[in-house]
Coordinates of C-alpha atoms and ligand atoms in Angstrom, one line a residue:
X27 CA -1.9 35.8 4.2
X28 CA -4.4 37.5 3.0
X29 CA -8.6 37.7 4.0
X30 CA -11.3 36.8 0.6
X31 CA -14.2 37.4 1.2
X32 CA -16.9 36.1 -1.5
X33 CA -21.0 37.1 -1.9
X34 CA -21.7 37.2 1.5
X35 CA -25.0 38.2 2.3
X36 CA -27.0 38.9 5.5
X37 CA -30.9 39.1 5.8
X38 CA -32.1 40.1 9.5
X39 CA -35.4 38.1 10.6
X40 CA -37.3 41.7 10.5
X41 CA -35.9 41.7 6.6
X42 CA -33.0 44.4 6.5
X43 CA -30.6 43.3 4.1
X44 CA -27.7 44.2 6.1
X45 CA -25.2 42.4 3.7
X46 CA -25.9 42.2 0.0
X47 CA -23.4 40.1 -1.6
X48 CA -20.1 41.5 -0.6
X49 CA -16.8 40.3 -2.3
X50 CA -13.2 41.9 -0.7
X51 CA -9.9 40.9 -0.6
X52 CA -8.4 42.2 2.2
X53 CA -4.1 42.2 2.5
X54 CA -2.1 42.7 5.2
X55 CA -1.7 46.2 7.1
X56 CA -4.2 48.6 7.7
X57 CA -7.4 48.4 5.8
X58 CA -10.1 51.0 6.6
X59 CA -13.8 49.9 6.4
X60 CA -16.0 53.3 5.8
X61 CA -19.6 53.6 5.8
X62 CA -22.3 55.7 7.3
X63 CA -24.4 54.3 10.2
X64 CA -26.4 51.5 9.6
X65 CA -24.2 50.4 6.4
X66 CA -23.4 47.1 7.5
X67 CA -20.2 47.2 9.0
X68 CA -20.9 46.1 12.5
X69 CA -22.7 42.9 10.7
X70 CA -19.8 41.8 8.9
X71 CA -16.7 42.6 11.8
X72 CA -19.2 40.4 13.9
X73 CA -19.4 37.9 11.0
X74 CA -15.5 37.7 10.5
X75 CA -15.1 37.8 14.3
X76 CA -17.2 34.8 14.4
X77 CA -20.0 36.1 16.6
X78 CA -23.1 35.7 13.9
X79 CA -23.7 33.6 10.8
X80 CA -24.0 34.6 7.4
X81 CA -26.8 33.5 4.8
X82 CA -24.4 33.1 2.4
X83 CA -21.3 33.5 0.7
X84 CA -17.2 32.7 2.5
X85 CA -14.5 33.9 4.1
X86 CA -10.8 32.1 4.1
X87 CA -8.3 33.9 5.9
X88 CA -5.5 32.1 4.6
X89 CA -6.3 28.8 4.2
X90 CA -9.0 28.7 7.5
X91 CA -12.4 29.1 6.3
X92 CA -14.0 31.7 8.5
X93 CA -17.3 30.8 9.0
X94 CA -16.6 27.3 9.4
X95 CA -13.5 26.7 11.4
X96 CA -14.8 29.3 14.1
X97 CA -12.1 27.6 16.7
X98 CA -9.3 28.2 14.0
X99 CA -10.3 31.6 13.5
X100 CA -10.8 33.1 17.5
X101 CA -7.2 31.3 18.2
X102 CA -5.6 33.9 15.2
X103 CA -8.3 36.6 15.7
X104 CA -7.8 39.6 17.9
X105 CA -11.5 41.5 18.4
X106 CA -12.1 45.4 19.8
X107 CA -15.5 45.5 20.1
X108 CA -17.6 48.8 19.6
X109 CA -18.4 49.0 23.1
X110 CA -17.5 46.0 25.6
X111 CA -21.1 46.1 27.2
X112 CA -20.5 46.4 31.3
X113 CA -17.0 47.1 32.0
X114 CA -15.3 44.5 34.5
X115 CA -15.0 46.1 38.3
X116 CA -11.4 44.3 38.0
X117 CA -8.0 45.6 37.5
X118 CA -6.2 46.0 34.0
X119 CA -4.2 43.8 34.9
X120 CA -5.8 41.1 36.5
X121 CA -8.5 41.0 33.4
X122 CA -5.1 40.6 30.8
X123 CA -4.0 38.3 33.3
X124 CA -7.3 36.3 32.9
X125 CA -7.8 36.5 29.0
X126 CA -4.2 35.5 28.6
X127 CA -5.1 32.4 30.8
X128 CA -8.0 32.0 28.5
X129 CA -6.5 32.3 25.6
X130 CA -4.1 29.5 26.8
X131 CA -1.0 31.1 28.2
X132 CA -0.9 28.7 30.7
X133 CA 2.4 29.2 31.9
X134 CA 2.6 31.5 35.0
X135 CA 6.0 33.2 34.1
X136 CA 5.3 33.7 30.4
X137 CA 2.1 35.0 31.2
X138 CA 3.2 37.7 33.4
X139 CA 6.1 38.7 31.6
X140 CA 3.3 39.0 28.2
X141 CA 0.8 41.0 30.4
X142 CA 3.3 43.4 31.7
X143 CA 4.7 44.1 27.9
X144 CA 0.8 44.9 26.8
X145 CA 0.5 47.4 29.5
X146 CA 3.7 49.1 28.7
X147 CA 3.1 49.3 24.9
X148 CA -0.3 50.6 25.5
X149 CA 0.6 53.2 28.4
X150 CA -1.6 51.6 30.7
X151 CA 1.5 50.5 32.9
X152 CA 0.9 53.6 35.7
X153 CA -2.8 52.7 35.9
X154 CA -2.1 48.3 35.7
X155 CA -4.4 48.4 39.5
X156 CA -6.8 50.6 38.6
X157 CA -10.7 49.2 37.7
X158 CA -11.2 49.4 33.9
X159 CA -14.9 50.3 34.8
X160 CA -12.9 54.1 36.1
X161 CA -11.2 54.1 32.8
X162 CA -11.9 57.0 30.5
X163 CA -12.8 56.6 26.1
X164 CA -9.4 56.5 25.6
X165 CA -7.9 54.2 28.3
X166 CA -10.5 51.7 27.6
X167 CA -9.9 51.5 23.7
X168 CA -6.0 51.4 24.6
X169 CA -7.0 48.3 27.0
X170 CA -9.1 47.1 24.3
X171 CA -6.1 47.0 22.0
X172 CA -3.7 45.0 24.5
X173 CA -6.3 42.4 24.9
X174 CA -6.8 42.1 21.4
X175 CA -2.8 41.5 21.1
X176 CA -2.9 38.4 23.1
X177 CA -2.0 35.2 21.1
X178 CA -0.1 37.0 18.4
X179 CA -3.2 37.8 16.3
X180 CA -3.1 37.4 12.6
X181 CA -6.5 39.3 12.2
X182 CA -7.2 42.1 14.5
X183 CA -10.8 43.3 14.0
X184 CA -11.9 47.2 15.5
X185 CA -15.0 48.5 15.1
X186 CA -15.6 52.0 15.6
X187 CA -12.6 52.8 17.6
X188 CA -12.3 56.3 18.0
X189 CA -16.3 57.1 18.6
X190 CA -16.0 59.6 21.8
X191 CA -12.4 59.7 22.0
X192 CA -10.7 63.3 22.3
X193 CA -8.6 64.5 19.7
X194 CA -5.4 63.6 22.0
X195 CA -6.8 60.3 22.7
X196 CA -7.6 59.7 19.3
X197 CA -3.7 60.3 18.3
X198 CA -2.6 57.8 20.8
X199 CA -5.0 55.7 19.6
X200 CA -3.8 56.1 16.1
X201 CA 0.5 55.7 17.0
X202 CA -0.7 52.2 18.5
X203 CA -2.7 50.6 15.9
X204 CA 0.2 51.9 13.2
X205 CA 2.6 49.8 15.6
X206 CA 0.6 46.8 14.9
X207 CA 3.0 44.3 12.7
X208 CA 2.8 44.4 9.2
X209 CA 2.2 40.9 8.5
X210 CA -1.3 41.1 10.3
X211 CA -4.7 42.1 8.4
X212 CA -6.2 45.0 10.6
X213 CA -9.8 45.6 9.6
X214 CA -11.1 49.3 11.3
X215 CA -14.2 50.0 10.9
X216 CA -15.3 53.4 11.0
X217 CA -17.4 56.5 9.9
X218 CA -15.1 58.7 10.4
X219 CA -12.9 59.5 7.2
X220 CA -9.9 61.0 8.3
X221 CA -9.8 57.5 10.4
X222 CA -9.0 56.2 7.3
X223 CA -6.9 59.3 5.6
X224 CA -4.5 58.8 8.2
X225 CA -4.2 55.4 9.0
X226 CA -4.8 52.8 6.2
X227 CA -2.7 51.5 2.7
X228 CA -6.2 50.3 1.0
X229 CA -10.4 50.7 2.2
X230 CA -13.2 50.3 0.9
X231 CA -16.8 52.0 1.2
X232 CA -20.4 50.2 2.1
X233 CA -23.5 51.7 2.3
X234 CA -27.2 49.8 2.8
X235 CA -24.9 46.7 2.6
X236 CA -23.1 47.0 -0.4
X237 CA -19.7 47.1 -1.4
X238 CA -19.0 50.6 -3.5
X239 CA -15.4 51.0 -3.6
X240 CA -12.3 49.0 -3.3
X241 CA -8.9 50.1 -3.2
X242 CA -5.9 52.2 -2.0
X243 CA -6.6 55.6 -0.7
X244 CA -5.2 56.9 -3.7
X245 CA -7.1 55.6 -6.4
X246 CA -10.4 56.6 -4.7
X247 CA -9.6 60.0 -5.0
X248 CA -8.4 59.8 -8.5
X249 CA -12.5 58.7 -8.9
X250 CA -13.4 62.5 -8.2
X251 CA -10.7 64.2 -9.0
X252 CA -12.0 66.8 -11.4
X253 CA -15.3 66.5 -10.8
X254 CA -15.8 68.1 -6.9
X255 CA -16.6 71.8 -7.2
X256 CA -17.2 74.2 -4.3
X257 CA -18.5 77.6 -3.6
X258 CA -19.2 79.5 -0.2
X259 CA -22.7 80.7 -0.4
X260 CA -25.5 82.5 2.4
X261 CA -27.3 80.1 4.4
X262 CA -30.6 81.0 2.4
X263 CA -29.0 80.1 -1.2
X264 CA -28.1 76.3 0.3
X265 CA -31.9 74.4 -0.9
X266 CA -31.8 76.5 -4.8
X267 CA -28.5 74.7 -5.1
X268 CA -29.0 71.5 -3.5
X269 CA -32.3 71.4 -6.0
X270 CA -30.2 72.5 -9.0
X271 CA -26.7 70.4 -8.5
X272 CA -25.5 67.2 -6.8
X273 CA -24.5 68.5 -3.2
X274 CA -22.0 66.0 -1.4
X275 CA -21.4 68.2 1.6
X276 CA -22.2 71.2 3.3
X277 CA -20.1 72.7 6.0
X278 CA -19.5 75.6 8.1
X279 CA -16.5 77.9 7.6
X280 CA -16.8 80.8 9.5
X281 CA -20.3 80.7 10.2
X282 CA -20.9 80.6 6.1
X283 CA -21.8 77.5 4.2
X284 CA -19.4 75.6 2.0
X285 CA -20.7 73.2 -0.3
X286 CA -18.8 71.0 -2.5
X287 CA -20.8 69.6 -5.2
X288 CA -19.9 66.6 -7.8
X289 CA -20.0 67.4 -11.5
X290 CA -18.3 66.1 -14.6
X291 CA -17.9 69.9 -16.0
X292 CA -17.3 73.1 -14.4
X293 CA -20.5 74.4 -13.0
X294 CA -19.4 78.3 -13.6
X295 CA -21.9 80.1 -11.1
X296 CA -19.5 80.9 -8.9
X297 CA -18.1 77.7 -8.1
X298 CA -14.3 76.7 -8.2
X299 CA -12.3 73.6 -8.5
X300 CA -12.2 72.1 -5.1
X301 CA -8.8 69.6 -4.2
X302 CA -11.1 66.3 -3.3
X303 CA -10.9 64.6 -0.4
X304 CA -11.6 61.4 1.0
X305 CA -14.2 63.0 2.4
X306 CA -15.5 63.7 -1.1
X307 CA -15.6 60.6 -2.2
X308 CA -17.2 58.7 0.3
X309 CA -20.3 61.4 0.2
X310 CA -20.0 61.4 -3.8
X311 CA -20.3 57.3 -3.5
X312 CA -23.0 57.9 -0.6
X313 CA -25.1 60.2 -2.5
X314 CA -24.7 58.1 -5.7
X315 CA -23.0 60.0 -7.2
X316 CA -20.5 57.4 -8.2
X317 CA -22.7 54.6 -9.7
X318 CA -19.9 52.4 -10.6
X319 CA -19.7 49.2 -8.3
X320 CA -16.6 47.6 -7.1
X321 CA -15.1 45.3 -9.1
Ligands
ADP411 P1 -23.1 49.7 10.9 O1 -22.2 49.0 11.8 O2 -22.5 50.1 9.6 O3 -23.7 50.9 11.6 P2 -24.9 47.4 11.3 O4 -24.2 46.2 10.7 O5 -24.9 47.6 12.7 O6 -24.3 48.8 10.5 O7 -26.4 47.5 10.8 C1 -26.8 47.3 9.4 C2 -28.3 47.3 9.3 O8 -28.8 46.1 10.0 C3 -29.0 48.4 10.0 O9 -30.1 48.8 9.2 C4 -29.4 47.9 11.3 O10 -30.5 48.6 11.9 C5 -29.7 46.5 11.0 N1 -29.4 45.5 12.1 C6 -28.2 45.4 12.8 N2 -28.3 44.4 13.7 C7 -29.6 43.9 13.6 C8 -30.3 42.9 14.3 N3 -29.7 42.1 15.3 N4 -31.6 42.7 14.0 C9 -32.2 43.4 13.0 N5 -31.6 44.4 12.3 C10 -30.3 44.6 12.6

């Protein structure tokens, strides 16, 4: 089982080309999505997840065709939303109870033994009567994942999961989504790099609605390696250099700027040969650094 997607393309009616002909192949286990805000990504989770049309192009998960067979797909698709909109004045477990029912397990028993399972993997068991509206970041993304587990999901789609969740949060967040079965395409997608450091076997990067990179973790940061430099410099050098090399990124480490800058030779000046990150390569594909489509 695998996920093809092929040129699909999506104009907004006030003309933002919010997907510009993206082709990905997407296998089972983890796959990260990455791209800043506004890249597209939200538009094509909700495309896959059957919630808006393209213009153009397909998607066959297997052999259902995505954009056609939308009751195929939502039958095999699990879906965490960004944000779920108003969050239900019911109890966890009466909402599992009543999206299980929805999603057809009709049979009282079955159901019940399947909703008390989801709130035990997720660690939601001690708070199964408690509203979801009360939940914190973290409880609410955990109860987003054991909904999205109903039905034995072949593709589980998250957007943005770990926006405004604590670091601990974030980690329990992480340990359940790796628990996922292997057989099952995961799409996240997220902004967040180390999301995808940490989590996911292959990625790819979009920006302004097109596809950049595709590939394993690995092989993105064989793209830079050699070519990210960096150099801690006084707050008042930072514009000379950003005018006189390529700056990818600029942080703080003890209160002093740290840029790392892409270059095909060594820059001398001060600089030295930085380890790259994915971090490194998504801002060396961001800042265009990185002309080279994916294939
Ligand atoms: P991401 O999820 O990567 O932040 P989105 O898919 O949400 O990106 O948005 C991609 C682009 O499309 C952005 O420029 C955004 O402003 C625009 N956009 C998203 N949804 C709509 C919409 N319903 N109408 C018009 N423009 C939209």
């Amino acid at each position: 089982m695998q996920l093809v997607i092929a040129g699909l393309s999506k104009t907004y009616a006030n003309g933002v080309k919010a997907l510009d002909n993206v082709s990905l192949t997407i296998p089972t286990g983890m796959f990260g999505l990455l791209g800043p805000n506004g890249a597209g990504k939200s538009t094509l989770m909700r495309t896959l997840a059957t919630l808006q049309e393209a213009d153009s192009g397909t998607a066959m998960l297997g052999d259902i065709d995505v954009l056609k067979q939308k009751h195929e797909v939502r039958k095999v698709l699990g879906y965490l939303p960004q944000e779920f909109g108003v969050y239900p004045r019911v109890s966890a477990y009466q909402m599992l109870d009543h999206i299980a029912l929805l999603k057809g397990v009709i049979h009282n028993g079955e159901r019940k033994a399947l909703v008390e399972a989801l709130l035990q993997k997720v660690n939601l068991w001690e708070h199964r009567k408690r509203r979801i509206a009360g939940f914190s970041g973290g409880m609410k993304q955990r109860f987003g994942i054991a909904q999205s587990l109903i039905g034995e999901p072949k593709l589980i789609i998250v957007d943005e999961p770990t926006a405004g969740l604590d670091p601990g949060e974030r980690n329990r967040f992480y340990n359940l989504l790796t628990e996922i079965g292997e057989n099952v395409v995961v799409i996240l997608s997220t902004h967040i790099v180390q999301d995808v450091q940490e989590l996911c076997s292959n990625m790819a990067i979009i920006n302004k609605g097109r596809l950049l990179f595709a590939g394993a973790p690995n092989d993105a940061l064989a793209e830079v390696k050699g070519r990210i430099w960096e150099k801690s410099i006084a707050k008042g050098e930072l514009e000379a250099h950003s005018a006189k090399y390529r700056v990818i990124s600029n942080k703080l480490i003890s209160g002093r700027p740290s840029i790392h800058i892409f270059s095909e030779q060594h820059p001398q000046d001060g600089f030295t040969a930085a380890e790259p990150s994915l971090e490194d390569v998504f801002f060396s594909h961001i800042h265009g650094a990185l002309e080279t489509a994916a294939a």
